Amino acid sequence: AQTVTQSQPEMSVQEAETVTLSCTYDTSESDYYLFWYKQPPSRQMILVIRQEAYKQQNATENRFSVNFQKAAKSFSLKISDSQLGDAAMYFCAYGGGNTPLVFGKGTRLSVIA
Amino acid sequence: GAVVSQHPSWVICKSGTSVKIECRSLDFQATTMFWYRQFPKQSLMLMATSNEGSKATYEQGVEKDKFLINHASLTLSTLTVTSAHPEDSSFYICSARDYRDYQETQYFGPGTRLLVL
């Protein structure tokens, strides 16, 4: 069974600085998707970024980018120029085919003004 | 991104009553939807997978007679909490699988806070 591990329960970053959230996963599949979701205090799950495993190029979405290391089964999220609105719970998730997502336990990010 | 709505956002009910929660994909068709439960400061716990036109698949430990799921159309799935009790109080979230252009993503509804008195 697939597993997702987020080893940092909490992180903090100064406003305008850069922070990296870690995620590792375990799977025997070769074709899958990886996601980062953000859950702010409203508790709405918001898709931040997605990565297809077959793509070697790391996904980017504005200030958000990932470092995808398929062989190491690592999928970290980098947030550049951190803003107060980035404060939230961040979940790393693994998905593939018509199966439910497998979530990590989450990392709570605080942004310090 | 695609939009998933969930209704109601808040519900307070008396113990023993039933509560229905609706999950709709607004701008795409979703043959598969998922229902999650989330306790405070924890990750999402999958309850069941809802497939349009067929019976839902429940995760181990989830009572299917307690949590009735119906996926009658490509845009609507419902979760009914039957004979609700205080221990059913929680935050329930649905997601819908969007598969377009050979890319797959799951989008989430805003969640429903259930309080059973």
Coordinates of N, CA, C and O in Angstrom, one line a residue, chain B residues 15-106:
Chain B
S15 N -29.9 14.4 18.5 CA -29.5 13.0 18.5 C -30.6 12.1 18.0 O -31.8 12.3 18.4
G16 N -30.4 11.2 17.1 CA -31.4 10.3 16.6 C -32.0 10.7 15.2 O -32.6 9.9 14.6
T17 N -31.7 11.9 14.8 CA -32.2 12.4 13.5 C -31.2 12.0 12.4 O -30.0 11.7 12.7
S18 N -31.6 12.2 11.2 CA -30.7 11.9 10.0 C -30.4 13.2 9.3 O -31.2 14.1 9.3
V19 N -29.2 13.3 8.8 CA -28.7 14.5 8.1 C -28.2 14.1 6.8 O -27.4 13.1 6.6
K20 N -28.6 14.9 5.7 CA -28.1 14.6 4.4 C -27.2 15.7 4.0 O -27.5 16.9 4.1
I21 N -26.0 15.3 3.4 CA -25.0 16.3 2.9 C -24.9 16.1 1.4 O -24.7 14.9 1.0
E22 N -25.0 17.2 0.6 CA -24.8 17.1 -0.8 C -23.5 17.6 -1.3 O -23.0 18.6 -0.8
C23 N -23.0 16.9 -2.3 CA -21.7 17.3 -2.9 C -21.9 17.3 -4.4 O -22.4 16.4 -5.0
R24 N -21.7 18.5 -5.0 CA -21.9 18.7 -6.4 C -20.6 19.2 -7.1 O -19.9 20.1 -6.6
S25 N -20.3 18.6 -8.3 CA -19.3 19.1 -9.1 C -20.0 20.1 -10.1 O -20.9 19.7 -10.8
L26 N -19.6 21.3 -10.1 CA -20.4 22.4 -10.8 C -20.0 22.5 -12.2 O -20.8 22.9 -13.0
D27 N -18.8 22.3 -12.6 CA -18.4 22.6 -14.0 C -17.7 21.4 -14.6 O -17.0 21.5 -15.6
F28 N -17.9 20.2 -14.1 CA -17.3 19.0 -14.7 C -18.1 17.8 -14.2 O -18.8 17.9 -13.2
Q29 N -18.0 16.7 -14.9 CA -18.7 15.5 -14.6 C -17.7 14.6 -13.8 O -16.6 14.5 -14.2
A30 N -18.2 14.1 -12.7 CA -17.4 13.3 -11.8 C -18.0 11.9 -11.7 O -19.0 11.7 -10.9
T31 N -17.4 10.9 -12.3 CA -17.9 9.6 -12.1 C -17.5 9.0 -10.7 O -18.1 8.1 -10.2
T32 N -16.5 9.6 -10.2 CA -16.1 9.2 -8.9 C -15.9 10.4 -7.9 O -15.3 11.4 -8.3
M33 N -16.5 10.2 -6.7 CA -16.4 11.2 -5.7 C -16.0 10.5 -4.4 O -16.2 9.2 -4.3
F34 N -15.4 11.2 -3.5 CA -14.9 10.6 -2.3 C -15.4 11.4 -1.1 O -15.6 12.6 -1.1
W35 N -15.7 10.7 0.0 CA -16.1 11.3 1.2 C -15.1 11.1 2.3 O -14.6 10.0 2.5
Y36 N -14.8 12.2 3.0 CA -13.8 12.2 4.1 C -14.4 12.7 5.3 O -15.3 13.5 5.3
R37 N -13.7 12.4 6.4 CA -14.0 12.9 7.7 C -12.7 13.5 8.3 O -11.6 12.8 8.1
Q38 N -12.8 14.6 8.9 CA -11.6 15.2 9.5 C -11.8 15.7 10.9 O -12.7 16.5 11.2
F39 N -11.0 15.1 11.8 CA -11.0 15.6 13.2 C -10.1 16.7 13.3 O -9.1 16.9 12.6
P40 N -10.3 17.5 14.4 CA -9.5 18.8 14.6 C -8.0 18.4 14.6 O -7.5 17.5 15.2
K41 N -7.2 19.2 13.8 CA -5.8 19.1 13.8 C -5.3 17.8 13.3 O -4.1 17.4 13.6
Q42 N -6.1 17.1 12.5 CA -5.7 15.8 11.9 C -5.8 15.9 10.4 O -6.4 16.8 9.8
S43 N -5.3 14.8 9.8 CA -5.4 14.7 8.3 C -6.8 14.2 8.0 O -7.6 13.9 8.8
L44 N -7.1 14.1 6.7 CA -8.4 13.6 6.2 C -8.4 12.1 6.3 O -7.4 11.4 6.0
M45 N -9.5 11.6 6.8 CA -9.7 10.2 6.9 C -10.8 9.7 5.8 O -11.9 10.2 5.9
L46 N -10.4 8.9 4.9 CA -11.3 8.5 3.9 C -12.4 7.6 4.4 O -12.1 6.6 5.2
M47 N -13.6 7.9 4.1 CA -14.7 7.1 4.6 C -15.2 6.2 3.5 O -15.4 5.0 3.7
A48 N -15.3 6.7 2.3 CA -15.9 5.9 1.2 C -15.6 6.5 -0.2 O -15.4 7.7 -0.3
T49 N -15.7 5.6 -1.2 CA -15.5 6.0 -2.6 C -16.9 5.8 -3.2 O -17.5 4.8 -3.1
S50 N -17.4 6.9 -3.8 CA -18.7 6.9 -4.4 C -18.6 6.9 -5.9 O -18.0 7.8 -6.5
N51 N -19.1 5.9 -6.6 CA -19.1 5.8 -8.0 C -20.5 5.9 -8.6 O -21.5 5.3 -8.1
E52 N -20.6 6.7 -9.6 CA -21.9 7.0 -10.2 C -22.6 5.7 -10.7 O -21.9 4.9 -11.4
G53 N -23.8 5.5 -10.3 CA -24.5 4.4 -10.8 C -24.2 3.0 -10.1 O -24.8 2.0 -10.5
S54 N -23.4 3.0 -9.1 CA -23.1 1.8 -8.4 C -23.0 2.0 -6.9 O -23.0 3.2 -6.5
K55 N -22.8 0.9 -6.2 CA -22.7 1.1 -4.7 C -21.4 1.6 -4.3 O -20.4 1.4 -5.0
A56 N -21.4 2.4 -3.2 CA -20.2 3.0 -2.7 C -19.3 1.9 -2.1 O -19.8 0.8 -1.7
T57 N -18.0 2.2 -2.1 CA -17.1 1.3 -1.5 C -16.6 1.9 -0.2 O -16.1 3.0 -0.2
Y58 N -16.8 1.3 0.9 CA -16.6 1.8 2.2 C -15.2 1.4 2.8 O -14.8 0.2 2.6
E59 N -14.6 2.2 3.5 CA -13.3 1.9 4.1 C -13.6 1.0 5.4 O -14.7 1.1 6.0
Q60 N -12.6 0.3 5.7 CA -12.7 -0.6 6.9 C -13.0 0.2 8.1 O -12.4 1.2 8.4
G61 N -14.0 -0.3 8.9 CA -14.4 0.4 10.1 C -15.5 1.5 9.9 O -16.0 2.0 10.9
V62 N -15.9 1.8 8.7 CA -17.0 2.7 8.4 C -18.3 1.9 8.2 O -18.4 1.1 7.4
E63 N -19.3 2.3 9.0 CA -20.5 1.6 9.0 C -21.4 2.0 7.8 O -21.8 3.2 7.7
K64 N -21.6 1.2 6.8 CA -22.3 1.6 5.6 C -23.8 1.8 5.9 O -24.4 2.6 5.2
D65 N -24.3 1.2 6.9 CA -25.7 1.5 7.2 C -25.9 2.8 8.0 O -27.0 3.3 8.1
K66 N -24.8 3.2 8.5 CA -24.8 4.5 9.3 C -24.6 5.7 8.4 O -25.2 6.7 8.5
F67 N -23.7 5.5 7.4 CA -23.3 6.5 6.5 C -23.7 6.1 5.1 O -23.0 5.4 4.4
L68 N -24.9 6.5 4.7 CA -25.4 6.1 3.4 C -25.0 7.0 2.3 O -25.1 8.2 2.4
I69 N -24.4 6.5 1.2 CA -23.9 7.3 0.1 C -24.6 6.9 -1.1 O -24.8 5.7 -1.5
N70 N -25.1 7.9 -1.8 CA -25.8 7.8 -3.1 C -25.1 8.7 -4.1 O -24.9 9.9 -3.9
H71 N -24.8 8.1 -5.3 CA -24.2 8.9 -6.4 C -25.1 8.7 -7.6 O -24.7 7.9 -8.5
A72 N -26.2 9.4 -7.6 CA -27.2 9.1 -8.6 C -26.9 9.8 -10.0 O -27.5 9.4 -11.0
S73 N -26.1 10.8 -10.0 CA -25.8 11.5 -11.3 C -24.3 11.8 -11.4 O -23.6 11.6 -10.4
L74 N -23.9 12.2 -12.5 CA -22.4 12.5 -12.7 C -22.0 13.8 -12.0 O -20.8 14.1 -12.0
T75 N -22.9 14.5 -11.4 CA -22.5 15.7 -10.7 C -23.0 15.8 -9.2 O -22.7 16.8 -8.6
L76 N -23.6 14.7 -8.7 CA -24.1 14.8 -7.4 C -23.9 13.5 -6.6 O -24.2 12.4 -7.1
S77 N -23.3 13.6 -5.5 CA -23.2 12.5 -4.5 C -23.8 13.0 -3.2 O -23.5 14.2 -2.8
T78 N -24.5 12.2 -2.5 CA -25.0 12.5 -1.2 C -24.5 11.6 -0.1 O -24.4 10.4 -0.3
L79 N -24.3 12.1 1.1 CA -23.9 11.4 2.3 C -25.0 11.6 3.3 O -25.3 12.8 3.7
T80 N -25.7 10.6 3.8 CA -26.7 10.7 4.8 C -26.2 10.0 6.1 O -25.9 8.8 6.0
V81 N -26.1 10.8 7.1 CA -25.7 10.3 8.4 C -27.1 9.9 9.1 O -27.9 10.7 9.4
T82 N -27.3 8.6 9.3 CA -28.5 8.1 9.8 C -28.5 8.0 11.3 O -27.4 7.6 11.9
S83 N -29.6 8.3 12.0 CA -29.6 8.2 13.4 C -28.4 8.8 14.1 O -27.6 8.1 14.8
A84 N -28.1 10.0 13.8 CA -26.9 10.7 14.2 C -26.8 10.7 15.8 O -27.8 10.9 16.5
H85 N -25.6 10.6 16.2 CA -25.3 10.6 17.7 C -24.1 11.6 17.9 O -23.4 12.0 16.9
P86 N -23.9 12.1 19.1 CA -22.9 13.1 19.3 C -21.5 12.7 18.8 O -20.7 13.6 18.3
E87 N -21.2 11.4 18.8 CA -19.9 11.0 18.3 C -19.7 11.1 16.8 O -18.6 11.0 16.3
D88 N -20.8 11.4 16.1 CA -20.8 11.6 14.7 C -20.4 13.1 14.4 O -20.2 13.4 13.2
S89 N -20.4 13.9 15.4 CA -20.1 15.3 15.2 C -18.7 15.4 14.6 O -17.7 14.8 15.2
S90 N -18.5 16.1 13.5 CA -17.2 16.2 12.8 C -17.3 17.1 11.7 O -18.3 17.8 11.4
F91 N -16.2 17.2 10.9 CA -16.1 17.9 9.7 C -16.1 16.9 8.6 O -15.2 16.1 8.5
Y92 N -17.0 17.0 7.6 CA -17.1 16.1 6.5 C -16.8 16.8 5.2 O -17.3 17.9 5.0
I93 N -15.9 16.2 4.4 CA -15.5 16.8 3.2 C -15.7 15.8 2.0 O -15.3 14.7 2.2
C94 N -16.1 16.4 0.9 CA -16.2 15.5 -0.3 C -15.2 16.0 -1.3 O -14.7 17.2 -1.2
S95 N -14.8 15.1 -2.2 CA -14.0 15.5 -3.3 C -14.5 14.8 -4.5 O -15.1 13.8 -4.5
A96 N -14.2 15.4 -5.7 CA -14.6 14.9 -7.0 C -13.4 14.7 -7.9 O -12.5 15.6 -7.9
R97 N -13.4 13.6 -8.5 CA -12.2 13.3 -9.4 C -12.5 13.9 -10.8 O -13.5 13.6 -11.4
D98 N -11.6 14.7 -11.2 CA -11.7 15.4 -12.5 C -10.6 14.8 -13.4 O -9.4 14.8 -13.1
Y99 N -11.0 14.2 -14.5 CA -10.1 13.6 -15.4 C -10.3 14.1 -16.8 O -11.2 13.8 -17.5
R100 N -9.4 15.1 -17.2 CA -9.5 15.7 -18.5 C -8.2 15.8 -19.1 O -7.2 16.0 -18.4
D101 N -8.1 15.6 -20.4 CA -6.8 15.7 -21.1 C -5.8 14.7 -20.5 O -4.6 15.1 -20.4
Y102 N -6.2 13.6 -20.1 CA -5.4 12.6 -19.6 C -4.7 13.0 -18.3 O -3.6 12.5 -17.9
Q103 N -5.2 14.0 -17.6 CA -4.7 14.5 -16.4 C -5.8 14.3 -15.3 O -6.9 14.6 -15.5
E104 N -5.3 13.9 -14.1 CA -6.2 13.6 -13.1 C -6.0 14.5 -11.9 O -4.8 14.7 -11.5
T105 N -7.0 15.1 -11.4 CA -6.9 15.9 -10.2 C -8.2 15.7 -9.3 O -9.3 15.4 -9.9
Q106 N -8.1 15.8 -8.1 CA -9.2 15.8 -7.2 C -9.5 17.2 -6.6 O -8.5 17.8 -6.1

